[in-house]
Amino acid sequence: MSPHRIALLFNANKVYDRQVISGIGQYLKSTRVEWDLFMEEDFRCRTLGIQHWRGDGIIADFDDPAVAETLTHLPMPVVAVGGSYADDSQYPPNTPYVATDNTKLVRLAYDHLIAQGLQRFAFYGLPPSPGNRWAHERETAFLQMIDADGLEGMVYRGSPTSAGGWGRAQEDMAAWVKSLPKPIGVIAVTDARARQLLQACVVADVPVPEQIAVVGIDNDPMAQLLSRIPLTSVTQGAEEMGRMAAQVLHQMLHGGDCTNTRVLVPPVGINVQASSLHQPMRSPHVMRARHYIRQYACLGIKTEQVADYVGISRTLLEEHFKRELKQTVHQTILEHKLEMARAMLKDSSIPLADVAVRCGFTSLQYMYAVFRREFNCTPRQFLGMARA
């Protein structure tokens, strides 16, 4: 028998879609199912001519209303993948649907911020549009949680991301950041929006996470790479969604009736990083200094530069650090560099020399010396322990 011809209609520019596709691939390998896969090179054309495609089945992102509308009445097995809905009528009729559980995604982020001792919360979402229904579901879930706890939640949707309007959008976002009551925890609807929020905090000179603790959704490596402050993010079960969607389509191709199948996939967990680890600070000088250190420690800054940023003498800043943190400014800078180095060492594709340079050590030899002094092991030995 020749392989079934299957179309995957996703936007591979997005980490969520790529993870779903990865899950489909994992299912095929684990079951030895042979499918001849079609994917459009330009995702903007993914539905163009699909009605005339001579295939056996489709797995598609139904968060895009154009895709959902085009595929609903096709005479072949179709499995929908997308966000969950509180209102069952929002799901496509007579179509198996594998969903990320939007409520549980937001709940995981919200509970994490509560655990940090925060009592004020906000949500950074997306402007309403047919393609952003999943974002509205997350916003609604946030407001329901806030209301159930008797709190007032603030929502900011901002503007659609575009090069032409980015300058004004960032100014508006910085103004919103300044206007928020503090300290506050903010849940961003995606990591992309969380990264924009972190940039706005830098522009507004608002310390993260002392005054604003940030949690994103997606655990997107690209967002981590482009953010000076490591981002806490909820990891969706997108790969499991892909595996489940492939399994459902496999059953349909062999005569199974999955018309009324609906699966909600919970999040995998939360990757906790510096952006959400809120610690109340009595000294505003220490708060500002740590905000600066998180952004620039790996660029080789010195204590004098931190003091200049804060606007007080080095001696006075050292006094505040010893009183508040029980360590010097230099030790705090070094601690941040080592934290970044330990995180990078877990990625075996990054050469040790590159880790040293990117984390602000003057040489690989110096990084070795610091690891021996602080951890009684070399970076390579630490790498082995991290993998064990």
Short mmCIF file of C-alpha atoms in Angstrom, two decimals:
data_model
loop_
_atom_site.label_atom_id
_atom_site.label_comp_id
_atom_site.label_asym_id
_atom_site.label_seq_id
_atom_site.Cartn_x
_atom_site.Cartn_y
_atom_site.Cartn_z
CA MET A 1 0.00 0.00 0.00
CA SER A 2 1.21 3.48 -0.82
CA PRO A 3 1.56 5.96 2.09
CA HIS A 4 -1.40 8.16 2.95
CA ARG A 5 -1.00 11.72 1.71
CA ILE A 6 -1.46 14.08 4.65
CA ALA A 7 -1.43 17.90 4.68
CA LEU A 8 -0.17 19.78 7.76
CA LEU A 9 -1.56 23.32 7.70
CA PHE A 10 0.40 25.28 10.31
CA ASN A 11 2.46 28.45 10.63
CA ALA A 12 5.94 27.03 11.17
CA ASN A 13 7.19 30.55 12.05
CA LYS A 14 5.60 30.06 15.50
CA VAL A 15 7.15 27.90 18.21
CA TYR A 16 3.75 26.48 19.21
CA ASP A 17 3.04 25.29 15.65
CA ARG A 18 6.55 23.84 15.31
CA GLN A 19 6.09 21.88 18.53
CA VAL A 20 2.76 20.50 17.31
CA ILE A 21 4.46 19.43 14.07
CA SER A 22 7.26 17.86 16.12
CA GLY A 23 4.69 15.84 18.06
CA ILE A 24 3.19 14.58 14.79
CA GLY A 25 6.65 13.50 13.69
CA GLN A 26 7.24 11.70 16.99
CA TYR A 27 4.00 9.77 16.57
CA LEU A 28 4.97 8.67 13.07
CA LYS A 29 8.38 7.45 14.24
CA SER A 30 7.05 5.65 17.31
CA THR A 31 4.34 3.80 15.36
CA ARG A 32 6.17 3.34 12.06
CA VAL A 33 3.20 4.88 10.27
CA GLU A 34 4.14 6.03 6.78
CA TRP A 35 2.58 9.29 5.64
CA ASP A 36 3.51 11.38 2.64
CA LEU A 37 3.44 14.83 4.31
CA PHE A 38 2.64 18.10 2.57
CA MET A 39 3.50 21.45 4.15
CA GLU A 40 3.20 24.80 2.38
CA GLU A 41 6.54 26.64 2.28
CA ASP A 42 4.78 29.99 2.64
CA PHE A 43 2.27 29.65 5.50
CA ARG A 44 0.27 32.60 4.11
CA CYS A 45 -0.75 30.39 1.18
CA ARG A 46 -1.58 27.29 3.22
CA THR A 47 -5.27 27.16 2.23
CA LEU A 48 -4.79 28.25 -1.39
CA GLY A 49 -6.22 25.50 -3.59
CA ILE A 50 -6.60 23.06 -0.72
CA GLN A 51 -10.13 22.20 -1.91
CA HIS A 52 -8.57 20.65 -5.01
CA TRP A 53 -5.81 18.78 -3.18
CA ARG A 54 -5.93 15.03 -3.81
CA GLY A 55 -4.98 13.77 -0.40
CA ASP A 56 -6.21 11.46 2.32
CA GLY A 57 -6.33 13.68 5.40
CA ILE A 58 -5.45 16.99 7.04
CA ILE A 59 -4.23 18.17 10.43
CA ALA A 60 -4.65 21.94 10.72
CA ASP A 61 -4.45 24.92 13.06
CA PHE A 62 -8.07 25.94 13.60
CA ASP A 63 -7.10 29.05 15.59
CA ASP A 64 -6.93 30.63 12.12
CA PRO A 65 -10.61 31.21 11.20
CA ALA A 66 -9.79 31.20 7.48
CA VAL A 67 -8.37 27.69 7.79
CA ALA A 68 -11.33 26.52 9.85
CA GLU A 69 -13.85 27.93 7.38
CA THR A 70 -12.07 26.43 4.38
CA LEU A 71 -11.73 22.92 5.80
CA THR A 72 -15.02 22.43 7.62
CA HIS A 73 -16.86 20.81 4.71
CA LEU A 74 -14.03 19.00 2.93
CA PRO A 75 -14.87 15.37 2.04
CA MET A 76 -11.84 13.88 3.82
CA PRO A 77 -10.73 13.30 7.42
CA VAL A 78 -9.72 16.56 9.13
CA VAL A 79 -8.31 16.91 12.66
CA ALA A 80 -8.41 20.38 14.19
CA VAL A 81 -5.75 21.69 16.57
CA GLY A 82 -6.18 24.91 18.54
CA GLY A 83 -7.03 26.62 21.79
CA SER A 84 -9.73 25.50 24.20
CA TYR A 85 -13.03 27.38 24.63
CA ALA A 86 -15.20 27.85 27.69
CA ASP A 87 -18.24 27.97 25.38
CA ASP A 88 -18.64 24.58 23.64
CA SER A 89 -20.44 26.21 20.72
CA GLN A 90 -17.13 27.79 19.66
CA TYR A 91 -15.71 24.41 18.64
CA PRO A 92 -16.14 23.41 14.97
CA PRO A 93 -19.09 21.00 14.55
CA ASN A 94 -18.48 17.36 13.59
CA THR A 95 -14.70 17.80 13.66
CA PRO A 96 -12.29 16.10 16.08
CA TYR A 97 -10.48 18.79 18.04
CA VAL A 98 -7.23 18.63 20.04
CA ALA A 99 -6.85 21.72 22.24
CA THR A 100 -4.34 23.37 24.50
CA ASP A 101 -6.08 24.01 27.83
CA ASN A 102 -6.08 27.82 27.98
CA THR A 103 -7.49 27.97 31.51
CA LYS A 104 -4.80 25.67 32.91
CA LEU A 105 -2.06 27.63 31.13
CA VAL A 106 -3.18 30.84 32.83
CA ARG A 107 -3.77 29.07 36.15
CA LEU A 108 -0.19 27.80 36.24
CA ALA A 109 1.17 31.32 35.63
CA TYR A 110 -1.22 32.89 38.15
CA ASP A 111 -0.48 30.37 40.90
CA HIS A 112 3.25 30.89 40.38
CA LEU A 113 2.90 34.65 40.85
CA ILE A 114 0.80 34.13 43.97
CA ALA A 115 3.55 31.86 45.32
CA GLN A 116 5.97 34.79 44.95
CA GLY A 117 3.91 36.71 47.52
CA LEU A 118 2.31 39.11 45.04
CA GLN A 119 -1.17 40.52 45.62
CA ARG A 120 -1.68 42.62 42.47
CA PHE A 121 -1.98 41.16 38.98
CA ALA A 122 -2.33 42.27 35.37
CA PHE A 123 -2.66 40.64 31.96
CA TYR A 124 -0.95 41.71 28.75
CA GLY A 125 -2.98 40.32 25.87
CA LEU A 126 -3.74 41.01 22.23
CA PRO A 127 -6.24 43.31 20.48
CA PRO A 128 -9.51 41.57 19.58
CA SER A 129 -9.58 39.94 16.14
CA PRO A 130 -11.00 36.73 14.66
CA GLY A 131 -7.54 35.17 14.71
CA ASN A 132 -6.98 36.03 18.39
CA ARG A 133 -9.91 34.17 19.93
CA TRP A 134 -7.47 31.98 21.89
CA ALA A 135 -5.94 35.13 23.42
CA HIS A 136 -9.39 36.33 24.49
CA GLU A 137 -9.98 32.95 26.17
CA ARG A 138 -6.79 33.36 28.19
CA GLU A 139 -7.74 36.92 29.13
CA THR A 140 -11.19 35.79 30.24
CA ALA A 141 -9.71 32.95 32.29
CA PHE A 142 -7.40 35.44 34.04
CA LEU A 143 -10.29 37.78 34.89
CA GLN A 144 -12.36 34.90 36.26
CA MET A 145 -9.51 33.82 38.53
CA ILE A 146 -8.99 37.36 39.77
CA ASP A 147 -12.70 37.79 40.39
CA ALA A 148 -12.94 34.49 42.29
CA ASP A 149 -10.17 35.71 44.62
CA GLY A 150 -11.88 39.08 45.16
CA LEU A 151 -9.10 41.03 43.44
CA GLU A 152 -9.05 43.64 40.70
CA GLY A 153 -7.22 42.57 37.57
CA MET A 154 -5.85 45.03 35.04
CA VAL A 155 -5.78 44.19 31.32
CA TYR A 156 -3.70 45.81 28.62
CA ARG A 157 -4.06 44.65 25.02
CA GLY A 158 -1.68 47.04 23.34
CA SER A 159 -1.38 47.25 19.57
CA PRO A 160 -0.80 44.66 16.84
CA THR A 161 2.91 44.19 16.26
CA SER A 162 4.08 46.09 13.18
CA ALA A 163 7.28 47.86 12.22
CA GLY A 164 5.52 51.10 11.36
CA GLY A 165 3.70 51.45 14.64
CA TRP A 166 6.29 49.91 16.94
CA GLY A 167 7.73 53.18 18.28
CA ARG A 168 4.35 54.49 19.39
CA ALA A 169 3.29 51.07 20.70
CA GLN A 170 6.40 50.86 22.88
CA GLU A 171 5.83 54.36 24.23
CA ASP A 172 2.24 53.47 25.13
CA MET A 173 3.37 50.25 26.76
CA ALA A 174 6.04 52.03 28.80
CA ALA A 175 3.40 54.51 29.98
CA TRP A 176 1.16 51.62 31.03
CA VAL A 177 4.05 49.99 32.89
CA LYS A 178 4.71 53.21 34.80
CA SER A 179 1.02 53.59 35.68
CA LEU A 180 0.67 50.14 37.25
CA PRO A 181 0.43 49.82 41.04
CA LYS A 182 3.55 48.08 42.30
CA PRO A 183 4.72 45.47 43.06
CA ILE A 184 2.61 43.55 40.55
CA GLY A 185 2.67 40.28 38.63
CA VAL A 186 1.89 40.37 34.91
CA ILE A 187 0.89 37.38 32.81
CA ALA A 188 1.62 37.85 29.10
CA VAL A 189 -0.53 35.96 26.63
CA THR A 190 2.59 34.69 24.78
CA ASP A 191 6.35 34.85 25.19
CA ALA A 192 6.50 37.29 22.30
CA ARG A 193 4.29 39.72 24.24
CA ALA A 194 6.26 39.00 27.43
CA ARG A 195 9.49 39.97 25.67
CA GLN A 196 7.89 43.25 24.56
CA LEU A 197 6.83 43.85 28.15
CA LEU A 198 10.37 43.28 29.43
CA GLN A 199 11.65 45.79 26.86
CA ALA A 200 9.03 48.31 28.01
CA CYS A 201 10.19 47.84 31.62
CA VAL A 202 13.74 48.68 30.53
CA VAL A 203 12.52 51.78 28.67
CA ALA A 204 10.39 52.83 31.64
CA ASP A 205 13.25 52.08 34.07
CA VAL A 206 11.02 49.79 36.15
CA PRO A 207 12.90 46.98 37.93
CA VAL A 208 12.04 43.38 37.03
CA PRO A 209 11.03 41.37 39.06
CA GLU A 210 11.18 43.61 42.16
CA GLN A 211 8.38 45.89 40.93
CA ILE A 212 6.98 43.93 37.97
CA ALA A 213 7.21 40.13 37.84
CA VAL A 214 6.58 38.72 34.35
CA VAL A 215 5.40 35.29 33.18
CA GLY A 216 4.93 34.35 29.52
CA ILE A 217 3.38 31.37 27.75
CA ASP A 218 5.16 29.15 25.17
CA ASN A 219 8.66 28.65 26.66
CA ASP A 220 10.02 29.94 23.35
CA PRO A 221 13.85 29.62 23.08
CA MET A 222 13.90 32.59 20.70
CA ALA A 223 12.24 34.85 23.27
CA GLN A 224 14.81 33.71 25.84
CA LEU A 225 17.66 34.41 23.45
CA LEU A 226 16.41 37.94 22.70
CA SER A 227 15.67 38.93 26.33
CA ARG A 228 18.31 40.39 28.63
CA ILE A 229 16.32 39.22 31.64
CA PRO A 230 15.65 35.44 31.58
CA LEU A 231 11.91 34.91 31.10
CA THR A 232 9.69 32.65 33.19
CA SER A 233 7.28 30.87 30.89
CA VAL A 234 4.56 28.21 30.94
CA THR A 235 5.32 25.27 28.64
CA GLN A 236 2.34 24.19 26.57
CA GLY A 237 1.77 20.52 25.85
CA ALA A 238 2.07 21.25 22.15
CA GLU A 239 4.07 18.14 21.27
CA GLU A 240 1.51 15.96 23.03
CA MET A 241 -1.17 17.80 21.01
CA GLY A 242 0.64 16.84 17.82
CA ARG A 243 0.96 13.21 18.87
CA MET A 244 -2.71 13.07 19.83
CA ALA A 245 -3.84 14.73 16.58
CA ALA A 246 -1.80 12.23 14.55
CA GLN A 247 -3.27 9.34 16.53
CA VAL A 248 -6.82 10.55 15.92
CA LEU A 249 -6.22 10.99 12.19
CA HIS A 250 -4.60 7.54 12.05
CA GLN A 251 -7.79 6.05 13.52
CA MET A 252 -9.95 7.97 11.04
CA LEU A 253 -7.90 6.77 8.08
CA HIS A 254 -8.66 3.20 9.15
CA GLY A 255 -12.41 3.71 9.47
CA GLY A 256 -12.67 5.05 13.04
CA ASP A 257 -15.48 7.49 13.83
CA CYS A 258 -13.82 10.34 15.74
CA THR A 259 -16.37 13.01 14.84
CA ASN A 260 -17.13 13.93 18.44
CA THR A 261 -13.60 13.49 19.79
CA ARG A 262 -12.36 16.43 21.84
CA VAL A 263 -9.11 16.33 23.80
CA LEU A 264 -7.83 19.05 26.18
CA VAL A 265 -4.07 18.84 26.69
CA PRO A 266 -2.76 20.42 29.92
CA PRO A 267 0.50 22.40 30.13
CA VAL A 268 3.74 20.50 30.70
CA GLY A 269 4.91 22.82 33.48
CA ILE A 270 6.56 26.17 34.09
CA ASN A 271 10.17 27.12 33.39
CA VAL A 272 10.99 29.50 36.25
CA GLN A 273 13.59 32.15 35.49
CA ALA A 274 14.59 35.53 36.90
CA SER A 275 11.71 37.57 35.43
CA SER A 276 9.18 36.29 37.99
CA LEU A 277 11.26 35.64 41.10
CA HIS A 278 9.88 38.55 43.06
CA GLN A 279 11.78 39.50 46.20
CA PRO A 280 10.56 42.48 48.22
CA MET A 281 13.35 45.05 48.60
CA ARG A 282 13.42 47.69 51.29
CA SER A 283 16.12 49.70 49.54
CA PRO A 284 15.15 51.35 46.23
CA HIS A 285 18.89 51.65 45.49
CA VAL A 286 19.35 47.87 45.66
CA MET A 287 16.23 47.41 43.55
CA ARG A 288 17.54 49.67 40.78
CA ALA A 289 21.02 48.18 40.99
CA ARG A 290 19.80 44.61 40.59
CA HIS A 291 17.65 45.67 37.65
CA TYR A 292 20.78 47.08 35.97
CA ILE A 293 22.87 44.03 36.85
CA ARG A 294 20.35 41.62 35.34
CA GLN A 295 20.56 43.48 32.05
CA TYR A 296 24.29 44.12 31.81
CA ALA A 297 26.22 41.75 34.11
CA CYS A 298 27.32 39.61 31.17
CA LEU A 299 28.73 42.68 29.39
CA GLY A 300 31.49 43.02 31.98
CA ILE A 301 30.12 45.89 34.08
CA LYS A 302 31.91 46.98 37.27
CA THR A 303 30.62 48.18 40.61
CA GLU A 304 31.34 51.82 39.68
CA GLN A 305 29.05 51.59 36.66
CA VAL A 306 26.24 50.18 38.79
CA ALA A 307 26.66 53.00 41.31
CA ASP A 308 26.60 55.59 38.50
CA TYR A 309 23.34 54.11 37.19
CA VAL A 310 21.74 54.18 40.65
CA GLY A 311 23.01 57.73 41.23
CA ILE A 312 24.80 57.25 44.56
CA SER A 313 28.40 56.69 45.62
CA ARG A 314 29.97 53.25 45.45
CA THR A 315 30.49 53.25 49.22
CA LEU A 316 26.85 54.00 49.96
CA LEU A 317 25.66 51.40 47.44
CA GLU A 318 27.90 48.77 49.04
CA GLU A 319 26.38 49.57 52.42
CA HIS A 320 22.87 49.07 51.06
CA PHE A 321 23.86 45.74 49.45
CA LYS A 322 25.47 44.39 52.60
CA ARG A 323 22.45 45.41 54.66
CA GLU A 324 19.85 44.06 52.21
CA LEU A 325 21.55 41.10 50.47
CA LYS A 326 24.48 40.32 52.80
CA GLN A 327 26.88 40.48 49.87
CA THR A 328 28.83 43.01 47.80
CA VAL A 329 27.84 44.46 44.43
CA HIS A 330 30.70 42.52 42.82
CA GLN A 331 29.42 39.26 44.31
CA THR A 332 25.94 39.97 42.96
CA ILE A 333 27.34 40.61 39.47
CA LEU A 334 29.37 37.39 39.64
CA GLU A 335 26.38 35.43 40.92
CA HIS A 336 24.33 36.52 37.90
CA LYS A 337 27.12 35.62 35.47
CA LEU A 338 27.45 32.17 37.03
CA GLU A 339 23.68 31.68 36.88
CA MET A 340 23.72 32.43 33.16
CA ALA A 341 26.75 30.17 32.63
CA ARG A 342 25.09 27.25 34.42
CA ALA A 343 22.01 27.63 32.24
CA MET A 344 24.06 27.76 29.03
CA LEU A 345 26.20 24.76 29.99
CA LYS A 346 23.10 22.58 29.78
CA ASP A 347 23.09 23.19 26.02
CA SER A 348 25.87 20.92 24.74
CA SER A 349 25.83 22.64 21.33
CA ILE A 350 27.42 25.80 22.80
CA PRO A 351 31.26 25.57 23.03
CA LEU A 352 32.68 26.29 26.49
CA ALA A 353 34.71 29.20 25.13
CA ASP A 354 31.51 30.79 23.82
CA VAL A 355 29.83 30.30 27.21
CA ALA A 356 32.69 32.17 28.87
CA VAL A 357 32.53 35.10 26.43
CA ARG A 358 28.73 35.37 26.43
CA CYS A 359 28.58 35.32 30.23
CA GLY A 360 31.12 38.12 30.62
CA PHE A 361 34.21 36.20 31.74
CA THR A 362 37.47 37.56 30.36
CA SER A 363 38.64 34.10 29.28
CA LEU A 364 37.78 30.42 29.45
CA GLN A 365 40.61 29.95 31.94
CA TYR A 366 39.12 32.58 34.25
CA MET A 367 35.71 30.92 34.07
CA TYR A 368 37.37 27.61 35.03
CA ALA A 369 39.06 29.29 37.99
CA VAL A 370 35.78 30.85 39.19
CA PHE A 371 33.93 27.52 38.92
CA ARG A 372 36.64 25.74 40.92
CA ARG A 373 36.49 28.44 43.59
CA GLU A 374 32.70 28.67 43.82
CA PHE A 375 31.58 25.09 43.08
CA ASN A 376 34.72 22.99 43.58
CA CYS A 377 34.46 21.65 40.03
CA THR A 378 35.22 22.67 36.46
CA PRO A 379 32.55 23.81 34.01
CA ARG A 380 32.91 20.49 32.18
CA GLN A 381 32.40 18.55 35.41
CA PHE A 382 29.38 20.72 36.19
CA LEU A 383 28.05 19.92 32.72
CA GLY A 384 28.39 16.20 33.44
CA MET A 385 26.55 16.55 36.76
CA ALA A 386 23.76 18.55 35.08
CA ARG A 387 23.23 15.76 32.53
CA ALA A 388 23.29 12.97 35.13
#
